[in-house]
Amino acid sequence: MKRAFKYRFYPTDAQAVELSRTFGCVRKVYNLALAARTEAWGRQERVSYGQTSAMLTVWKKTEEFAYLNDVSSVPLQQALRHLQVAFSNFFGKRAGYPRFKSRKRSRRSAEYTASAFRFRDGCLTLAKMDQPLDIVWSRPLPEGASPSTVTVSQDPAGRWHVSILVQDPTLAPLPTVDTAVGIDVGLDHLLTLSTGEKITNPRHERRDRARLAKAQRRLARKAKGEGANRAKDRRKVAKVHARIADRRRDHLHKLTTRLVREHQTIVIEDLSVRNMVRNHSLARAISDAAWSEFRGMLEYKAAWYGREVIAVDRFFPSSKLCSTCGTVRSEMLLHVRVWTCDGCGATHDRDVNAAHNVLAVGLTVSVCGAGVRPQRSTPGGQSASKQKPPRREP
Ligand SMILES: [Zn+2]
């Protein structure tokens, strides 16, 4: 199994310049290829990865884009591959139409495959660089690890990170357990489990958000083009953002590890792009980024440990359906937290009941084997999807 290890590093001035230039070229190539594919899409034609790769060769020969030759060609090729993935997700209806990368808002990153870096004696040196990166090895790479991909990035707070993908021999399936859990994305709570457990947002999130709002107000008050001070305020906002994201990621890591350890099967709702747009209250309860991060972590950890993640369609009446007897209520107002079923008289906590229904639907899908496919890598239908099948008792 492959696993990514992320570390902070401190570039020399020359490395920072080289990387910033590379990020710029990566963004440029991505946008040029997206423009070409969009134009073709208007003519109802599809452009393949291979065709965009040929375009890159042509662009590099023009005077206008000759500067693309100054950086390593590998991250540029990888940008085209990422665009290809974005298009397969779009064609597979798992994502919206790919968007242009903006200088200000997009993630600044570059991906290097094995031909574009050297890893020797614990030193990582990227193409076009003389010196290895000054990495803070906060935890060791697995013994004898040989990295296959290295991704360098800089976050909006200005911090540099390198993510190193290696084969990790310590990852092995956990002993099979016979528990399954359904997860509902709630309004009051971050998540509600069918076990009755409610998971809240990280403890500091509320205070951090207040701090963020304050920093944003200060930034907004300042007139545009005020120079150094405004840049300082913008950096301050980015720092608060980064702290919120770090804490949330930490929280999600602990949560997903626990869920995967404790349960053989985990059923979640498939909050695809279209569904999110239609349900604003959901979008508010758990931000788009947090949800996809949560789901991504669940899926790769399930793959590591031999567990199963099933995503079920959001369009079934999970909150109106009695999980005990199957009676469907005609109406369910948002403020109703606890309700009693007219059919069987059972009293339900709204979110726990919904989590039970999510679980029940997921297990039906699991038994029927309907729509079995990994979530992100292949196109397919929308009703249900399933992560790699676990080892199962016969
Ligand atoms: Zn009932």
mmCIF file of C-alpha atoms and ligand atoms in Angstrom:
data_model
loop_
_atom_site.group_PDB
_atom_site.id
_atom_site.type_symbol
_atom_site.label_atom_id
_atom_site.label_comp_id
_atom_site.label_asym_id
_atom_site.label_seq_id
_atom_site.Cartn_x
_atom_site.Cartn_y
_atom_site.Cartn_z
ATOM 1 C CA MET A 1 0.000 0.000 0.000
ATOM 2 C CA LYS A 2 1.136 3.510 -0.761
ATOM 3 C CA ARG A 3 1.050 6.232 1.797
ATOM 4 C CA ALA A 4 1.899 9.925 1.677
ATOM 5 C CA PHE A 5 4.110 11.471 4.339
ATOM 6 C CA LYS A 6 3.944 15.229 4.630
ATOM 7 C CA TYR A 7 6.709 17.412 6.055
ATOM 8 C CA ARG A 8 7.436 21.060 6.411
ATOM 9 C CA PHE A 9 10.576 22.351 4.741
ATOM 10 C CA TYR A 10 12.481 25.597 4.484
ATOM 11 C CA PRO A 11 13.664 26.464 0.964
ATOM 12 C CA THR A 12 16.740 28.558 0.264
ATOM 13 C CA ASP A 13 16.022 31.840 -1.530
ATOM 14 C CA ALA A 14 17.041 30.260 -4.822
ATOM 15 C CA GLN A 15 14.795 27.233 -4.212
ATOM 16 C CA ALA A 16 11.855 29.470 -3.293
ATOM 17 C CA VAL A 17 12.321 31.384 -6.539
ATOM 18 C CA GLU A 18 12.581 28.171 -8.559
ATOM 19 C CA LEU A 19 9.486 26.684 -6.922
ATOM 20 C CA SER A 20 7.419 29.861 -7.283
ATOM 21 C CA ARG A 21 8.343 29.947 -10.956
ATOM 22 C CA THR A 22 7.367 26.275 -11.285
ATOM 23 C CA PHE A 23 3.999 26.877 -9.567
ATOM 24 C CA GLY A 24 3.344 29.699 -12.036
ATOM 25 C CA CYS A 25 4.187 27.494 -15.023
ATOM 26 C CA VAL A 26 2.057 24.630 -13.674
ATOM 27 C CA ARG A 27 -0.907 26.987 -13.359
ATOM 28 C CA LYS A 28 -0.267 28.413 -16.838
ATOM 29 C CA VAL A 29 -0.109 24.992 -18.499
ATOM 30 C CA TYR A 30 -3.229 23.811 -16.665
ATOM 31 C CA ASN A 31 -5.140 26.914 -17.772
ATOM 32 C CA LEU A 32 -3.907 26.761 -21.378
ATOM 33 C CA ALA A 33 -4.937 23.118 -21.652
ATOM 34 C CA LEU A 34 -8.279 23.809 -19.965
ATOM 35 C CA ALA A 35 -8.943 26.647 -22.439
ATOM 36 C CA ALA A 36 -8.099 24.340 -25.369
ATOM 37 C CA ARG A 37 -10.335 21.575 -24.008
ATOM 38 C CA THR A 38 -13.162 24.030 -23.307
ATOM 39 C CA GLU A 39 -12.979 25.349 -26.840
ATOM 40 C CA ALA A 40 -13.125 21.807 -28.203
ATOM 41 C CA TRP A 41 -16.008 21.012 -25.814
ATOM 42 C CA GLY A 42 -17.903 23.915 -27.457
ATOM 43 C CA ARG A 43 -17.474 22.102 -30.771
ATOM 44 C CA GLN A 44 -18.622 18.902 -29.025
ATOM 45 C CA GLU A 45 -15.202 17.368 -29.291
ATOM 46 C CA ARG A 46 -13.133 15.769 -26.589
ATOM 47 C CA VAL A 47 -9.420 16.356 -26.205
ATOM 48 C CA SER A 48 -7.300 13.564 -24.746
ATOM 49 C CA TYR A 49 -4.391 13.815 -22.333
ATOM 50 C CA GLY A 50 -2.063 12.822 -25.180
ATOM 51 C CA GLN A 51 -3.307 15.699 -27.305
ATOM 52 C CA THR A 52 -2.733 18.235 -24.526
ATOM 53 C CA SER A 53 0.745 16.784 -24.078
ATOM 54 C CA ALA A 54 1.434 17.441 -27.774
ATOM 55 C CA MET A 55 0.076 20.989 -27.328
ATOM 56 C CA LEU A 56 2.541 21.570 -24.493
ATOM 57 C CA THR A 57 5.411 20.707 -26.837
ATOM 58 C CA VAL A 58 4.093 23.289 -29.297
ATOM 59 C CA TRP A 59 3.592 25.989 -26.632
ATOM 60 C CA LYS A 60 7.147 25.569 -25.439
ATOM 61 C CA LYS A 61 8.402 26.388 -28.946
ATOM 62 C CA THR A 62 6.521 29.696 -29.107
ATOM 63 C CA GLU A 63 8.111 32.948 -28.027
ATOM 64 C CA GLU A 64 5.204 33.786 -25.743
ATOM 65 C CA PHE A 65 5.528 30.636 -23.654
ATOM 66 C CA ALA A 66 9.254 29.942 -24.068
ATOM 67 C CA TYR A 67 9.659 30.474 -20.294
ATOM 68 C CA LEU A 68 7.967 27.111 -19.750
ATOM 69 C CA ASN A 69 11.318 25.569 -20.750
ATOM 70 C CA ASP A 70 12.971 27.113 -17.697
ATOM 71 C CA VAL A 71 11.345 24.762 -15.194
ATOM 72 C CA SER A 72 11.300 20.983 -14.879
ATOM 73 C CA SER A 73 8.963 19.512 -17.497
ATOM 74 C CA VAL A 74 7.631 16.836 -15.138
ATOM 75 C CA PRO A 75 5.353 19.054 -12.979
ATOM 76 C CA LEU A 76 3.922 20.495 -16.211
ATOM 77 C CA GLN A 77 3.088 17.012 -17.501
ATOM 78 C CA GLN A 78 1.567 16.188 -14.117
ATOM 79 C CA ALA A 79 -0.636 19.304 -14.378
ATOM 80 C CA LEU A 80 -2.009 17.892 -17.644
ATOM 81 C CA ARG A 81 -2.642 14.549 -15.908
ATOM 82 C CA HIS A 82 -4.499 16.324 -13.087
ATOM 83 C CA LEU A 83 -6.639 18.090 -15.671
ATOM 84 C CA GLN A 84 -7.350 14.716 -17.273
ATOM 85 C CA VAL A 85 -8.562 13.411 -13.895
ATOM 86 C CA ALA A 86 -10.713 16.526 -13.422
ATOM 87 C CA PHE A 87 -12.325 15.850 -16.803
ATOM 88 C CA SER A 88 -12.931 12.149 -16.104
ATOM 89 C CA ASN A 89 -14.632 13.192 -12.862
ATOM 90 C CA PHE A 90 -16.717 15.698 -14.779
ATOM 91 C CA PHE A 91 -17.698 13.157 -17.471
ATOM 92 C CA GLY A 92 -18.412 10.606 -14.727
ATOM 93 C CA LYS A 93 -20.728 13.192 -13.082
ATOM 94 C CA ARG A 94 -18.678 13.120 -9.900
ATOM 95 C CA ALA A 95 -17.593 16.735 -10.165
ATOM 96 C CA GLY A 96 -18.462 19.996 -11.856
ATOM 97 C CA TYR A 97 -16.722 21.369 -14.919
ATOM 98 C CA PRO A 98 -13.015 22.014 -14.211
ATOM 99 C CA ARG A 99 -12.230 25.589 -13.269
ATOM 100 C CA PHE A 100 -9.319 27.818 -14.175
ATOM 101 C CA LYS A 101 -6.619 28.173 -11.559
ATOM 102 C CA SER A 102 -6.341 31.731 -10.309
ATOM 103 C CA ARG A 103 -3.119 33.283 -9.108
ATOM 104 C CA LYS A 104 -4.652 34.226 -5.776
ATOM 105 C CA ARG A 105 -7.035 31.433 -4.911
ATOM 106 C CA SER A 106 -5.497 28.258 -6.249
ATOM 107 C CA ARG A 107 -3.296 25.901 -4.331
ATOM 108 C CA ARG A 108 0.334 26.532 -5.169
ATOM 109 C CA SER A 109 1.796 23.112 -5.829
ATOM 110 C CA ALA A 110 3.944 21.053 -8.168
ATOM 111 C CA GLU A 111 4.144 17.297 -8.485
ATOM 112 C CA TYR A 112 7.395 15.511 -9.296
ATOM 113 C CA THR A 113 7.585 11.882 -10.380
ATOM 114 C CA ALA A 114 10.678 9.714 -9.891
ATOM 115 C CA SER A 115 12.535 10.982 -12.952
ATOM 116 C CA ALA A 116 12.466 14.523 -11.559
ATOM 117 C CA PHE A 117 13.948 14.064 -8.102
ATOM 118 C CA ARG A 118 16.724 12.193 -6.356
ATOM 119 C CA PHE A 119 16.300 10.591 -2.965
ATOM 120 C CA ARG A 120 19.559 9.384 -1.476
ATOM 121 C CA ASP A 121 20.813 8.987 2.090
ATOM 122 C CA GLY A 122 17.720 10.705 3.435
ATOM 123 C CA CYS A 123 18.237 13.732 1.171
ATOM 124 C CA LEU A 124 15.629 14.831 -1.341
ATOM 125 C CA THR A 125 16.813 16.906 -4.295
ATOM 126 C CA LEU A 126 14.401 18.164 -6.946
ATOM 127 C CA ALA A 127 15.139 18.657 -10.645
ATOM 128 C CA LYS A 128 16.783 22.010 -11.469
ATOM 129 C CA MET A 129 18.155 22.287 -7.945
ATOM 130 C CA ASP A 130 21.695 21.780 -6.646
ATOM 131 C CA GLN A 131 20.902 21.445 -2.980
ATOM 132 C CA PRO A 132 18.582 19.001 -1.236
ATOM 133 C CA LEU A 133 15.484 20.431 0.457
ATOM 134 C CA ASP A 134 15.879 21.339 4.117
ATOM 135 C CA ILE A 135 13.107 19.057 5.387
ATOM 136 C CA VAL A 136 11.957 18.814 9.010
ATOM 137 C CA TRP A 137 11.660 15.026 9.364
ATOM 138 C CA SER A 138 8.917 15.127 11.990
ATOM 139 C CA ARG A 139 8.425 11.364 11.631
ATOM 140 C CA PRO A 140 10.538 8.781 9.840
ATOM 141 C CA LEU A 141 9.759 7.400 6.398
ATOM 142 C CA PRO A 142 9.325 3.601 6.414
ATOM 143 C CA GLU A 143 12.618 1.656 6.385
ATOM 144 C CA GLY A 144 14.155 1.542 2.908
ATOM 145 C CA ALA A 145 11.340 3.666 1.442
ATOM 146 C CA SER A 146 11.721 4.660 -2.164
ATOM 147 C CA PRO A 147 9.444 7.594 -3.024
ATOM 148 C CA SER A 148 7.415 7.363 -6.232
ATOM 149 C CA THR A 149 5.939 10.868 -6.214
ATOM 150 C CA VAL A 150 6.865 14.079 -4.427
ATOM 151 C CA THR A 151 4.492 17.037 -4.191
ATOM 152 C CA VAL A 152 5.759 20.432 -3.127
ATOM 153 C CA SER A 153 3.285 23.082 -2.020
ATOM 154 C CA GLN A 154 3.046 26.447 -0.329
ATOM 155 C CA ASP A 155 -0.050 27.309 1.676
ATOM 156 C CA PRO A 156 -1.647 30.782 1.799
ATOM 157 C CA ALA A 157 0.072 31.415 5.127
ATOM 158 C CA GLY A 158 3.404 31.079 3.295
ATOM 159 C CA ARG A 159 4.428 27.709 4.753
ATOM 160 C CA TRP A 160 6.184 25.169 2.520
ATOM 161 C CA HIS A 161 5.368 21.459 2.603
ATOM 162 C CA VAL A 162 6.548 18.395 0.779
ATOM 163 C CA SER A 163 4.364 15.306 0.529
ATOM 164 C CA ILE A 164 6.278 12.105 -0.215
ATOM 165 C CA LEU A 165 4.437 9.068 -1.556
ATOM 166 C CA VAL A 166 6.043 5.750 -0.622
ATOM 167 C CA GLN A 167 5.230 2.087 -0.392
ATOM 168 C CA ASP A 168 4.499 1.411 3.276
ATOM 169 C CA PRO A 169 4.983 -2.256 4.216
ATOM 170 C CA THR A 170 3.507 -1.661 7.687
ATOM 171 C CA LEU A 171 0.041 -1.161 6.198
ATOM 172 C CA ALA A 172 -1.897 -4.396 6.387
ATOM 173 C CA PRO A 173 -5.575 -5.315 6.704
ATOM 174 C CA LEU A 174 -6.864 -5.329 10.284
ATOM 175 C CA PRO A 175 -8.604 -8.430 11.657
ATOM 176 C CA THR A 176 -12.192 -8.517 10.377
ATOM 177 C CA VAL A 177 -14.889 -7.251 12.757
ATOM 178 C CA ASP A 178 -18.628 -7.649 12.295
ATOM 179 C CA THR A 179 -19.814 -4.112 13.021
ATOM 180 C CA ALA A 180 -21.185 -1.595 10.562
ATOM 181 C CA VAL A 181 -22.006 2.056 11.085
ATOM 182 C CA GLY A 182 -24.136 4.610 9.225
ATOM 183 C CA ILE A 183 -23.228 8.293 9.277
ATOM 184 C CA ASP A 184 -25.604 11.212 8.895
ATOM 185 C CA VAL A 185 -24.397 14.709 8.142
ATOM 186 C CA GLY A 186 -26.365 16.775 10.604
ATOM 187 C CA LEU A 187 -27.391 20.329 11.182
ATOM 188 C CA ASP A 188 -26.512 20.755 14.843
ATOM 189 C CA HIS A 189 -23.656 18.293 14.847
ATOM 190 C CA LEU A 190 -20.887 17.702 12.399
ATOM 191 C CA LEU A 191 -21.828 14.035 12.099
ATOM 192 C CA THR A 192 -24.234 11.638 13.788
ATOM 193 C CA LEU A 193 -23.477 7.924 13.922
ATOM 194 C CA SER A 194 -26.090 5.165 13.898
ATOM 195 C CA THR A 195 -24.584 4.097 17.240
ATOM 196 C CA GLY A 196 -26.138 7.272 18.669
ATOM 197 C CA GLU A 197 -22.838 9.086 18.999
ATOM 198 C CA LYS A 198 -22.772 12.723 17.909
ATOM 199 C CA ILE A 199 -19.588 14.271 16.697
ATOM 200 C CA THR A 200 -19.150 17.993 17.019
ATOM 201 C CA ASN A 201 -16.794 20.393 15.313
ATOM 202 C CA PRO A 202 -13.286 20.746 16.743
ATOM 203 C CA ARG A 203 -13.291 22.519 20.080
ATOM 204 C CA HIS A 204 -11.518 25.667 18.926
ATOM 205 C CA GLU A 205 -13.411 26.067 15.694
ATOM 206 C CA ARG A 206 -15.948 28.590 16.984
ATOM 207 C CA ARG A 207 -13.335 30.857 18.547
ATOM 208 C CA ASP A 208 -11.122 30.595 15.473
ATOM 209 C CA ARG A 209 -14.047 31.508 13.256
ATOM 210 C CA ALA A 210 -14.738 34.617 15.331
ATOM 211 C CA ARG A 211 -11.063 35.534 15.006
ATOM 212 C CA LEU A 212 -11.227 34.938 11.273
ATOM 213 C CA ALA A 213 -14.289 37.162 10.883
ATOM 214 C CA LYS A 214 -12.498 39.933 12.772
ATOM 215 C CA ALA A 215 -9.367 39.671 10.613
ATOM 216 C CA GLN A 216 -11.506 39.665 7.472
ATOM 217 C CA ARG A 217 -13.392 42.770 8.595
ATOM 218 C CA ARG A 218 -10.134 44.591 9.208
ATOM 219 C CA LEU A 219 -8.917 43.608 5.773
ATOM 220 C CA ALA A 220 -12.168 44.743 4.148
ATOM 221 C CA ARG A 221 -12.107 48.133 5.910
ATOM 222 C CA LYS A 222 -8.712 49.023 4.507
ATOM 223 C CA ALA A 223 -8.818 50.803 1.178
ATOM 224 C CA LYS A 224 -7.502 48.849 -1.761
ATOM 225 C CA GLY A 225 -3.907 49.311 -2.804
ATOM 226 C CA GLU A 226 -2.612 50.333 0.599
ATOM 227 C CA GLY A 227 0.493 48.264 0.036
ATOM 228 C CA ALA A 228 2.483 46.647 2.803
ATOM 229 C CA ASN A 229 -0.156 46.946 5.527
ATOM 230 C CA ARG A 230 -2.828 45.364 3.418
ATOM 231 C CA ALA A 231 -0.521 42.519 2.481
ATOM 232 C CA LYS A 232 0.155 42.024 6.193
ATOM 233 C CA ASP A 233 -3.577 41.885 6.933
ATOM 234 C CA ARG A 234 -4.117 39.429 4.121
ATOM 235 C CA ARG A 235 -1.344 37.219 5.490
ATOM 236 C CA LYS A 236 -3.020 37.386 8.916
ATOM 237 C CA VAL A 237 -6.323 36.156 7.461
ATOM 238 C CA ALA A 238 -4.472 33.355 5.678
ATOM 239 C CA LYS A 239 -2.806 32.318 8.949
ATOM 240 C CA VAL A 240 -6.131 31.999 10.770
ATOM 241 C CA HIS A 241 -7.507 30.050 7.806
ATOM 242 C CA ALA A 242 -4.492 27.734 7.917
ATOM 243 C CA ARG A 243 -4.926 27.125 11.640
ATOM 244 C CA ILE A 244 -8.604 26.258 11.222
ATOM 245 C CA ALA A 245 -7.754 23.880 8.380
ATOM 246 C CA ASP A 246 -4.918 22.243 10.373
ATOM 247 C CA ARG A 247 -7.082 21.634 13.421
ATOM 248 C CA ARG A 248 -9.944 20.364 11.336
ATOM 249 C CA ARG A 249 -7.644 17.974 9.477
ATOM 250 C CA ASP A 250 -6.215 16.738 12.760
ATOM 251 C CA HIS A 251 -9.747 16.197 14.089
ATOM 252 C CA LEU A 252 -10.806 14.355 10.923
ATOM 253 C CA HIS A 253 -7.697 12.155 11.014
ATOM 254 C CA LYS A 254 -8.441 10.983 14.541
ATOM 255 C CA LEU A 255 -12.104 10.466 13.721
ATOM 256 C CA THR A 256 -11.579 8.526 10.484
ATOM 257 C CA THR A 257 -8.878 6.328 12.031
ATOM 258 C CA ARG A 258 -11.212 5.432 14.879
ATOM 259 C CA LEU A 259 -14.175 4.741 12.560
ATOM 260 C CA VAL A 260 -12.071 2.509 10.323
ATOM 261 C CA ARG A 261 -10.598 0.609 13.280
ATOM 262 C CA GLU A 262 -13.954 0.019 14.949
ATOM 263 C CA HIS A 263 -16.133 -0.882 11.963
ATOM 264 C CA GLN A 264 -15.899 -3.273 9.043
ATOM 265 C CA THR A 265 -18.412 -1.344 6.967
ATOM 266 C CA ILE A 266 -18.991 2.392 7.017
ATOM 267 C CA VAL A 267 -21.953 3.837 5.148
ATOM 268 C CA ILE A 268 -21.980 7.516 4.264
ATOM 269 C CA GLU A 269 -24.182 9.708 2.153
ATOM 270 C CA ASP A 270 -23.004 10.528 -1.329
ATOM 271 C CA LEU A 271 -22.990 14.291 -1.144
ATOM 272 C CA SER A 272 -22.116 14.860 -4.754
ATOM 273 C CA VAL A 273 -21.757 18.310 -6.186
ATOM 274 C CA ARG A 274 -25.319 18.493 -7.460
ATOM 275 C CA ASN A 275 -26.800 17.334 -4.187
ATOM 276 C CA MET A 276 -24.819 19.884 -2.228
ATOM 277 C CA VAL A 277 -26.113 22.711 -4.352
ATOM 278 C CA ARG A 278 -29.693 21.607 -3.885
ATOM 279 C CA ASN A 279 -29.436 21.375 -0.143
ATOM 280 C CA HIS A 280 -28.096 24.600 1.284
ATOM 281 C CA SER A 281 -28.584 23.656 4.894
ATOM 282 C CA LEU A 282 -26.309 20.679 4.391
ATOM 283 C CA ALA A 283 -23.729 22.804 2.705
ATOM 284 C CA ARG A 284 -23.728 25.040 5.741
ATOM 285 C CA ALA A 285 -23.483 22.233 8.264
ATOM 286 C CA ILE A 286 -20.348 20.766 6.817
ATOM 287 C CA SER A 287 -18.290 22.717 4.375
ATOM 288 C CA ASP A 288 -17.609 21.193 1.007
ATOM 289 C CA ALA A 289 -13.890 20.984 1.712
ATOM 290 C CA ALA A 290 -14.315 19.299 5.099
ATOM 291 C CA TRP A 291 -16.683 16.717 3.684
ATOM 292 C CA SER A 292 -14.514 15.667 0.759
ATOM 293 C CA GLU A 293 -11.525 15.594 3.098
ATOM 294 C CA PHE A 294 -13.449 13.355 5.504
ATOM 295 C CA ARG A 295 -14.599 11.047 2.742
ATOM 296 C CA GLY A 296 -11.175 10.903 1.122
ATOM 297 C CA MET A 297 -9.520 9.959 4.424
ATOM 298 C CA LEU A 298 -12.157 7.317 5.143
ATOM 299 C CA GLU A 299 -11.683 5.766 1.718
ATOM 300 C CA TYR A 300 -7.923 5.531 1.707
ATOM 301 C CA LYS A 301 -7.743 4.306 5.292
ATOM 302 C CA ALA A 302 -10.416 1.700 4.508
ATOM 303 C CA ALA A 303 -8.259 0.539 1.592
ATOM 304 C CA TRP A 304 -5.201 0.297 3.876
ATOM 305 C CA TYR A 305 -6.936 -1.688 6.572
ATOM 306 C CA GLY A 306 -9.293 -3.890 4.531
ATOM 307 C CA ARG A 307 -12.491 -2.092 5.454
ATOM 308 C CA GLU A 308 -15.436 -1.092 3.278
ATOM 309 C CA VAL A 309 -16.866 2.357 2.627
ATOM 310 C CA ILE A 310 -20.257 2.557 0.916
ATOM 311 C CA ALA A 311 -21.707 5.826 -0.331
ATOM 312 C CA VAL A 312 -25.484 5.919 -0.752
ATOM 313 C CA ASP A 313 -27.548 8.419 -2.655
ATOM 314 C CA ARG A 314 -28.893 11.328 -0.677
ATOM 315 C CA PHE A 315 -32.264 11.162 -2.414
ATOM 316 C CA PHE A 316 -34.115 8.844 -0.134
ATOM 317 C CA PRO A 317 -36.221 10.155 2.744
ATOM 318 C CA SER A 318 -33.644 9.387 5.435
ATOM 319 C CA SER A 319 -35.062 11.835 7.965
ATOM 320 C CA LYS A 320 -38.761 11.165 7.265
ATOM 321 C CA LEU A 321 -38.485 7.391 7.284
ATOM 322 C CA CYS A 322 -38.991 5.492 10.549
ATOM 323 C CA SER A 323 -35.986 3.197 10.908
ATOM 324 C CA THR A 324 -38.037 0.845 13.105
ATOM 325 C CA CYS A 325 -41.145 0.144 10.993
ATOM 326 C CA GLY A 326 -40.570 1.886 7.654
ATOM 327 C CA THR A 327 -43.454 4.363 7.883
ATOM 328 C CA VAL A 328 -42.703 7.533 5.946
ATOM 329 C CA ARG A 329 -43.931 10.813 7.405
ATOM 330 C CA SER A 330 -45.358 13.273 4.959
ATOM 331 C CA GLU A 331 -43.668 16.213 6.567
ATOM 332 C CA MET A 332 -40.620 16.829 8.713
ATOM 333 C CA LEU A 333 -39.761 20.377 9.656
ATOM 334 C CA LEU A 334 -36.106 21.271 10.114
ATOM 335 C CA HIS A 335 -36.453 22.333 13.746
ATOM 336 C CA VAL A 336 -37.946 18.987 14.806
ATOM 337 C CA ARG A 337 -35.158 17.173 16.652
ATOM 338 C CA VAL A 338 -37.142 14.366 18.278
ATOM 339 C CA TRP A 339 -40.263 12.776 16.862
ATOM 340 C CA THR A 340 -42.610 9.867 17.434
ATOM 341 C CA CYS A 341 -43.613 7.525 14.635
ATOM 342 C CA ASP A 342 -47.367 7.321 13.861
ATOM 343 C CA GLY A 343 -46.903 3.752 12.643
ATOM 344 C CA CYS A 344 -45.144 2.038 15.550
ATOM 345 C CA GLY A 345 -44.933 4.663 18.268
ATOM 346 C CA ALA A 346 -41.128 4.624 18.388
ATOM 347 C CA THR A 347 -39.499 7.862 19.474
ATOM 348 C CA HIS A 348 -36.545 8.930 17.349
ATOM 349 C CA ASP A 349 -33.737 11.395 17.565
ATOM 350 C CA ARG A 350 -33.898 12.885 14.102
ATOM 351 C CA ASP A 351 -30.209 12.488 13.228
ATOM 352 C CA VAL A 352 -29.684 9.066 14.805
ATOM 353 C CA ASN A 353 -32.752 7.788 12.932
ATOM 354 C CA ALA A 354 -31.343 9.199 9.682
ATOM 355 C CA ALA A 355 -27.982 7.507 10.370
ATOM 356 C CA HIS A 356 -29.828 4.186 10.905
ATOM 357 C CA ASN A 357 -31.536 4.609 7.533
ATOM 358 C CA VAL A 358 -28.249 5.429 5.810
ATOM 359 C CA LEU A 359 -26.786 2.255 7.282
ATOM 360 C CA ALA A 360 -29.772 0.130 6.204
ATOM 361 C CA VAL A 361 -29.618 1.377 2.613
ATOM 362 C CA GLY A 362 -25.856 0.872 2.514
ATOM 363 C CA LEU A 363 -26.109 -2.725 3.714
ATOM 364 C CA THR A 364 -28.754 -3.486 1.062
ATOM 365 C CA VAL A 365 -26.406 -2.125 -1.582
ATOM 366 C CA SER A 366 -23.585 -4.165 -0.102
ATOM 367 C CA VAL A 367 -25.571 -7.421 -0.199
ATOM 368 C CA CYS A 368 -26.924 -6.858 -3.715
ATOM 369 C CA GLY A 369 -23.532 -5.760 -4.963
ATOM 370 C CA ALA A 370 -25.271 -2.979 -6.847
ATOM 371 C CA GLY A 371 -23.125 -0.262 -8.300
ATOM 372 C CA VAL A 372 -19.892 -1.686 -6.980
ATOM 373 C CA ARG A 373 -17.042 0.558 -7.950
ATOM 374 C CA PRO A 374 -14.380 2.726 -6.415
ATOM 375 C CA GLN A 375 -15.506 6.318 -5.938
ATOM 376 C CA ARG A 376 -13.034 8.478 -7.765
ATOM 377 C CA SER A 377 -11.068 6.566 -10.323
ATOM 378 C CA THR A 378 -13.738 5.258 -12.662
ATOM 379 C CA PRO A 379 -16.891 6.765 -14.133
ATOM 380 C CA GLY A 380 -20.299 5.235 -13.421
ATOM 381 C CA GLY A 381 -23.871 5.752 -12.207
ATOM 382 C CA GLN A 382 -25.094 7.753 -9.245
ATOM 383 C CA SER A 383 -27.127 5.506 -7.029
ATOM 384 C CA ALA A 384 -24.484 3.955 -4.853
ATOM 385 C CA SER A 385 -20.829 3.215 -4.841
ATOM 386 C CA LYS A 386 -18.524 1.028 -2.923
ATOM 387 C CA GLN A 387 -14.883 1.170 -1.994
ATOM 388 C CA LYS A 388 -12.645 -1.852 -2.582
ATOM 389 C CA PRO A 389 -14.363 -4.978 -1.285
ATOM 390 C CA PRO A 390 -13.010 -6.133 2.067
ATOM 391 C CA ARG A 391 -11.910 -9.622 2.891
ATOM 392 C CA ARG A 392 -15.106 -11.344 3.810
ATOM 393 C CA GLU A 393 -16.011 -14.490 5.592
ATOM 394 C CA PRO A 394 -17.410 -17.026 3.093
HETATM 395 ZN ZN ZN B 1 -42.286 3.425 13.040
#
